[in-house]
Coordinates of C-alpha atoms in Angstrom, one line a residue:
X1046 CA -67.6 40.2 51.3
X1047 CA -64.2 39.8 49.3
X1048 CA -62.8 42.6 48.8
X1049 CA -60.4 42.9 45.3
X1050 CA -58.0 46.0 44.1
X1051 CA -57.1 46.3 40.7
X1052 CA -54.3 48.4 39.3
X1053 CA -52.8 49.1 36.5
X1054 CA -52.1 52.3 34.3
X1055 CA -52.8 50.9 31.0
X1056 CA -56.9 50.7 30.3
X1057 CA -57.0 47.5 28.1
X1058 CA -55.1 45.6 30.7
X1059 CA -57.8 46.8 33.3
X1060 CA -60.5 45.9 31.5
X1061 CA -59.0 42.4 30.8
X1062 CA -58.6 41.7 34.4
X1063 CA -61.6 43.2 35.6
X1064 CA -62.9 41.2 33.5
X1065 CA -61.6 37.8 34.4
X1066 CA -62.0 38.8 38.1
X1067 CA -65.9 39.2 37.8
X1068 CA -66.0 36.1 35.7
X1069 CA -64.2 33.9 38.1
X1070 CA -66.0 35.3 41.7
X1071 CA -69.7 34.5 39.4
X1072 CA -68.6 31.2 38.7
X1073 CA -67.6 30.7 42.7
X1074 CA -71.2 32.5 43.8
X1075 CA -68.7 34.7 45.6
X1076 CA -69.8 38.3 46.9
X1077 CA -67.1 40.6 46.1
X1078 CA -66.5 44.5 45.9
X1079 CA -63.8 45.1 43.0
X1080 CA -62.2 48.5 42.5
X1081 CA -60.0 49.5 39.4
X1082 CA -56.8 52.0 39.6
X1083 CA -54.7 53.6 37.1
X1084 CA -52.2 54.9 39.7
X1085 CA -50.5 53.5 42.4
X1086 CA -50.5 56.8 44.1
X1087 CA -54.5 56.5 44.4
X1088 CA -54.2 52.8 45.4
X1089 CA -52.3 53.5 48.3
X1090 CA -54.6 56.1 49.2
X1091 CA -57.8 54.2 48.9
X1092 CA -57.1 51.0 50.1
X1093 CA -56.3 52.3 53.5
X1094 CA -60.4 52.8 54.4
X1095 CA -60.5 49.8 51.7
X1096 CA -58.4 46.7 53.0
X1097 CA -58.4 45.0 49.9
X1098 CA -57.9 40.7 50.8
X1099 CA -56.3 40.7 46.8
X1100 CA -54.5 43.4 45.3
X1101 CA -53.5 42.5 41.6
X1102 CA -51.0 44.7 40.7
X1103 CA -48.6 45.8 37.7
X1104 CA -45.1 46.2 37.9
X1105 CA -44.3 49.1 35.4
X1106 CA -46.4 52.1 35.8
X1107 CA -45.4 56.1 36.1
X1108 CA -43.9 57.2 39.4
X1109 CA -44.0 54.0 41.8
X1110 CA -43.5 50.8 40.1
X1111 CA -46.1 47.9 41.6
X1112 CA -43.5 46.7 43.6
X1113 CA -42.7 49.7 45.8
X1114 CA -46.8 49.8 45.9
X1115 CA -46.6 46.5 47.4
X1116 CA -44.2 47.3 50.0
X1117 CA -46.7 50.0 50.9
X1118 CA -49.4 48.2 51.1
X1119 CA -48.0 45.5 52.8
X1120 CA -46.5 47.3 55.6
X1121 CA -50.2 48.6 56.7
X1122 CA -51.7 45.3 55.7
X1123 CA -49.2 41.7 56.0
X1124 CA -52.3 39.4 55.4
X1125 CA -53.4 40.5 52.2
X1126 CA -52.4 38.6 48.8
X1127 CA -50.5 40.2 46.2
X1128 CA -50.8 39.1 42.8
X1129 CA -48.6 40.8 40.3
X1130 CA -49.6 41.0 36.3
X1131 CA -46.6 42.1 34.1
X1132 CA -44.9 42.5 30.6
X1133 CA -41.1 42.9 32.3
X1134 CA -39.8 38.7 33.1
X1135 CA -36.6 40.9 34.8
X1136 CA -38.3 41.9 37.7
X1137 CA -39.8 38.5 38.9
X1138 CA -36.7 38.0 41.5
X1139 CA -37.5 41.4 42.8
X1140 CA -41.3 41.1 43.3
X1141 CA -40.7 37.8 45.6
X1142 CA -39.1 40.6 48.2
X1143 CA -43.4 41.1 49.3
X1144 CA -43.8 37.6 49.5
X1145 CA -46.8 37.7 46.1
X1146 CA -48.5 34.9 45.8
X1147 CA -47.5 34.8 41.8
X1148 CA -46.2 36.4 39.0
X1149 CA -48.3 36.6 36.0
X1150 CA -46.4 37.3 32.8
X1151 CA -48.8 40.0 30.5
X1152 CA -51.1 38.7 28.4
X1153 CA -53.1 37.6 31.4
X1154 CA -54.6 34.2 30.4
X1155 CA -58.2 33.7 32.2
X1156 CA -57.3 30.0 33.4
X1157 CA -53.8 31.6 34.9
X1158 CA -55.5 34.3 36.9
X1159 CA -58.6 31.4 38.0
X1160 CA -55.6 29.4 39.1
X1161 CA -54.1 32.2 41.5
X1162 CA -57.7 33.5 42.5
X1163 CA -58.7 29.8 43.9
X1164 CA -54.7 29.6 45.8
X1165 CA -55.5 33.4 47.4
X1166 CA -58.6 32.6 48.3
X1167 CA -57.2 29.4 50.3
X1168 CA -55.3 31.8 52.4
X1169 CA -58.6 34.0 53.2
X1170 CA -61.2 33.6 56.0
X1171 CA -64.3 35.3 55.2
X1172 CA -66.3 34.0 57.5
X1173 CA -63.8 34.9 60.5
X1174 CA -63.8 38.5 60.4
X1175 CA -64.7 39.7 63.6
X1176 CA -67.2 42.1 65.5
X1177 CA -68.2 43.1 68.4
X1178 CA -71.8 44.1 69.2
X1179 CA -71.9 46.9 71.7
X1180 CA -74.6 48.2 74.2
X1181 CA -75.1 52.0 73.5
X1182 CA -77.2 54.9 74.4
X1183 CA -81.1 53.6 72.7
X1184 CA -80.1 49.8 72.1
X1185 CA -77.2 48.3 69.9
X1186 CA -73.7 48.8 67.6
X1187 CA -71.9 46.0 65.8
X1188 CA -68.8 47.1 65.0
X1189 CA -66.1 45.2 62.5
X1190 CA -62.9 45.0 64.5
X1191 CA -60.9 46.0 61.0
X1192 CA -63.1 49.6 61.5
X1193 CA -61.9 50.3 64.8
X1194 CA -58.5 52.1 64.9
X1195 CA -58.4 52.5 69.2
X1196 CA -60.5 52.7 72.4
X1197 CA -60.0 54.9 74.8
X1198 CA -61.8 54.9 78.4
X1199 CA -63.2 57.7 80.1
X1200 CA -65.9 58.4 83.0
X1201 CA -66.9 55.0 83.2
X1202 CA -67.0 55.0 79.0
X1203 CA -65.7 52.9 76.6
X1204 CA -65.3 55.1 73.1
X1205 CA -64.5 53.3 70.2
X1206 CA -62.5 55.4 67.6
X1207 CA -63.5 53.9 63.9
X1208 CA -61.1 54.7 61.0
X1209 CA -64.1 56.6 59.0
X1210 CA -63.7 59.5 61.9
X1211 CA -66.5 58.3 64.1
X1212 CA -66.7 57.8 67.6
X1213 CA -68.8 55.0 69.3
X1214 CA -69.6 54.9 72.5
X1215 CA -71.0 52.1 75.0
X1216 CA -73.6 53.1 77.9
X1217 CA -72.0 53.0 81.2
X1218 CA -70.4 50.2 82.5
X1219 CA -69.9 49.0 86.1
X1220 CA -66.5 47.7 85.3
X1221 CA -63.3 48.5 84.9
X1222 CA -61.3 48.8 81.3
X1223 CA -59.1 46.0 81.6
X1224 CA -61.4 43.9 82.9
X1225 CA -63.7 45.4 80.1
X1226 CA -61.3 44.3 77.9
X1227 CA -60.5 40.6 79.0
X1228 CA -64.3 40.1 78.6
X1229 CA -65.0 41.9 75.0
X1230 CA -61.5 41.9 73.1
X1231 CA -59.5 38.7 74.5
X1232 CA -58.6 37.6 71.1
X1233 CA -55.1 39.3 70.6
X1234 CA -56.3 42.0 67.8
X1235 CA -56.0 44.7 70.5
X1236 CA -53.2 45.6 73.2
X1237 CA -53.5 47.6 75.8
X1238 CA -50.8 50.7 75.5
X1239 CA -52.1 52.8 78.5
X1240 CA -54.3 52.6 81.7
X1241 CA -57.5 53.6 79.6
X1242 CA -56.1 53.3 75.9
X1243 CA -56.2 50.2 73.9
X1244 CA -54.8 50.1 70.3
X1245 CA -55.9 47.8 66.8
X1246 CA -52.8 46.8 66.1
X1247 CA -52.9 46.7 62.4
X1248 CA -53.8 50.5 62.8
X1249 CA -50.2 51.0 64.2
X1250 CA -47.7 53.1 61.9
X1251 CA -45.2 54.1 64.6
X1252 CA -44.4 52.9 67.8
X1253 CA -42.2 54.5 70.6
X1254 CA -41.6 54.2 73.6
X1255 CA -43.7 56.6 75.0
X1256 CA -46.1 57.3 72.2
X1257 CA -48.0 55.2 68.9
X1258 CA -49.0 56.7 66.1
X1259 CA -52.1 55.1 64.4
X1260 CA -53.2 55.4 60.9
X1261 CA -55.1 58.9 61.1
X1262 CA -52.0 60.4 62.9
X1263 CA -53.2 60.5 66.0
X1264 CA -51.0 60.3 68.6
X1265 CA -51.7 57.8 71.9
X1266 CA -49.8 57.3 75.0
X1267 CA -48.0 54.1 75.7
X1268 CA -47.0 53.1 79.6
X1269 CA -43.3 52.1 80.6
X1270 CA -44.7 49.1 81.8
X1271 CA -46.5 48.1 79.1
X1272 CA -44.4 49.2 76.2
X1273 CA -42.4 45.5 76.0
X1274 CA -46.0 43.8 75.4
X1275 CA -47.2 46.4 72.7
X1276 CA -43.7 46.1 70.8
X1277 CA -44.2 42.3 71.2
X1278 CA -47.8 42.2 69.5
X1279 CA -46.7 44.9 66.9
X1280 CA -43.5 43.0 65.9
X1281 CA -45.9 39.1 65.8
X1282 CA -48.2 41.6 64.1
X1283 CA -45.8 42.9 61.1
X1284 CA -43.6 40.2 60.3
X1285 CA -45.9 36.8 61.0

């Protein structure tokens, strides 16, 4: 399902592009979950468990400006398209520093926003988000891989650590974890940081030579001799 973040601190301007947003995903028979903000603060916040695929965004609100939101946001979350909606022409040279997709000058005109809706939605792959279906204690888990933070392995156990909290883990397995990996998770999305720790590396906030910190603040271990591969993947990761 798309996913679609609205935010902007006057109410009018909300409504208008709430509006226009619910108009233009009916006209396209497109699913999507749409959630309206008045502050950037609770933005940022929410759209960490949220993972918007289009944040639309204004520029001038209380405290941190729509631009300094976007450099939050896109730090945790490179892929996602940023639309900004604004009053202010002067910042337009500015916003291009979080690589939006456009700058729409305020009153938002519905055939405007259509037009940057369909050129987002060119750059989004609904139908390849992953998951993996896991074999657990009384039959069967599928998991999204944009839930799962980290695995860790333990006993013969993989446990899969979600970003809601919860813990998931598979029945017992005759197999190692790297070889448990290369069969279940040879795509790239995770790298192995540790004998029996691998990490979601979208869910990496700090990295270190000898430790990552994911998105909860957990702290995991990283091997000398794999640090040079998990700094690679973070670094494709953040700045593709």
């Amino acid at each position: 399902m798309l996913k679609i973040a609205i935010c902007d601190d006057r109410e009018e301007d909300r409504e208008v592009v709430y509006t226009h947003v619910q108009h233009f995903c009916e006209e396209r028979l497109q699913q999507a979950e749409i959630k309206v903000f008045s502050h950037p603060d609770t933005l940022i916040y929410e759209c960490e468990k949220f993972c918007p695929h289009i944040y639309i965004l204004d520029i001038v609100m209380p405290m941190i400006n729509g631009i300094q939101a976007a450099r939050e946001l896109r730090w945790n979350q490179p892929e996602a398209q940023i639309i900004f909606v604004t009053s202010e022409r002067s910042f337009a040279l500015e916003s291009f520093d979080v690589n939006p997709i456009n700058y729409i000058l305020k009153p938002v005109k519905k055939e405007k926003l259509f037009a940057t809706l369909s050129l987002a939605m060119k750059h989004i792959h609904l139908e390849e988000e992953k998951t993996v279906t896991l074999k657990v204690k009384g039959g069967y888990r599928t998991l999204h891989l944009n839930d799962i933070m980290y695995m860790d392995y333990r006993n013969h156990v993989v446990s899969y650590h979600l970003l809601s909290g919860e813990i998931i883990s598979t029945s017992t397995l005759r197999i190692g974890f790297t070889e448990y990996l290369n069969q279940n998770h040879a795509g790239g999305d995770f790298v192995q940081c540790h004998e029996s720790v691998a990490v979601n590396v979208r869910f990496i906030d700090r990295l270190t030579r000898t430790d990552i910190i994911v998105r909860n603040q957990e702290i995991l271990p990283v091997s000398k001799s794999r640090y040079t591969q998990v700094f690679e993947e973070y670094m494709s990761y953040r700045f593709r």
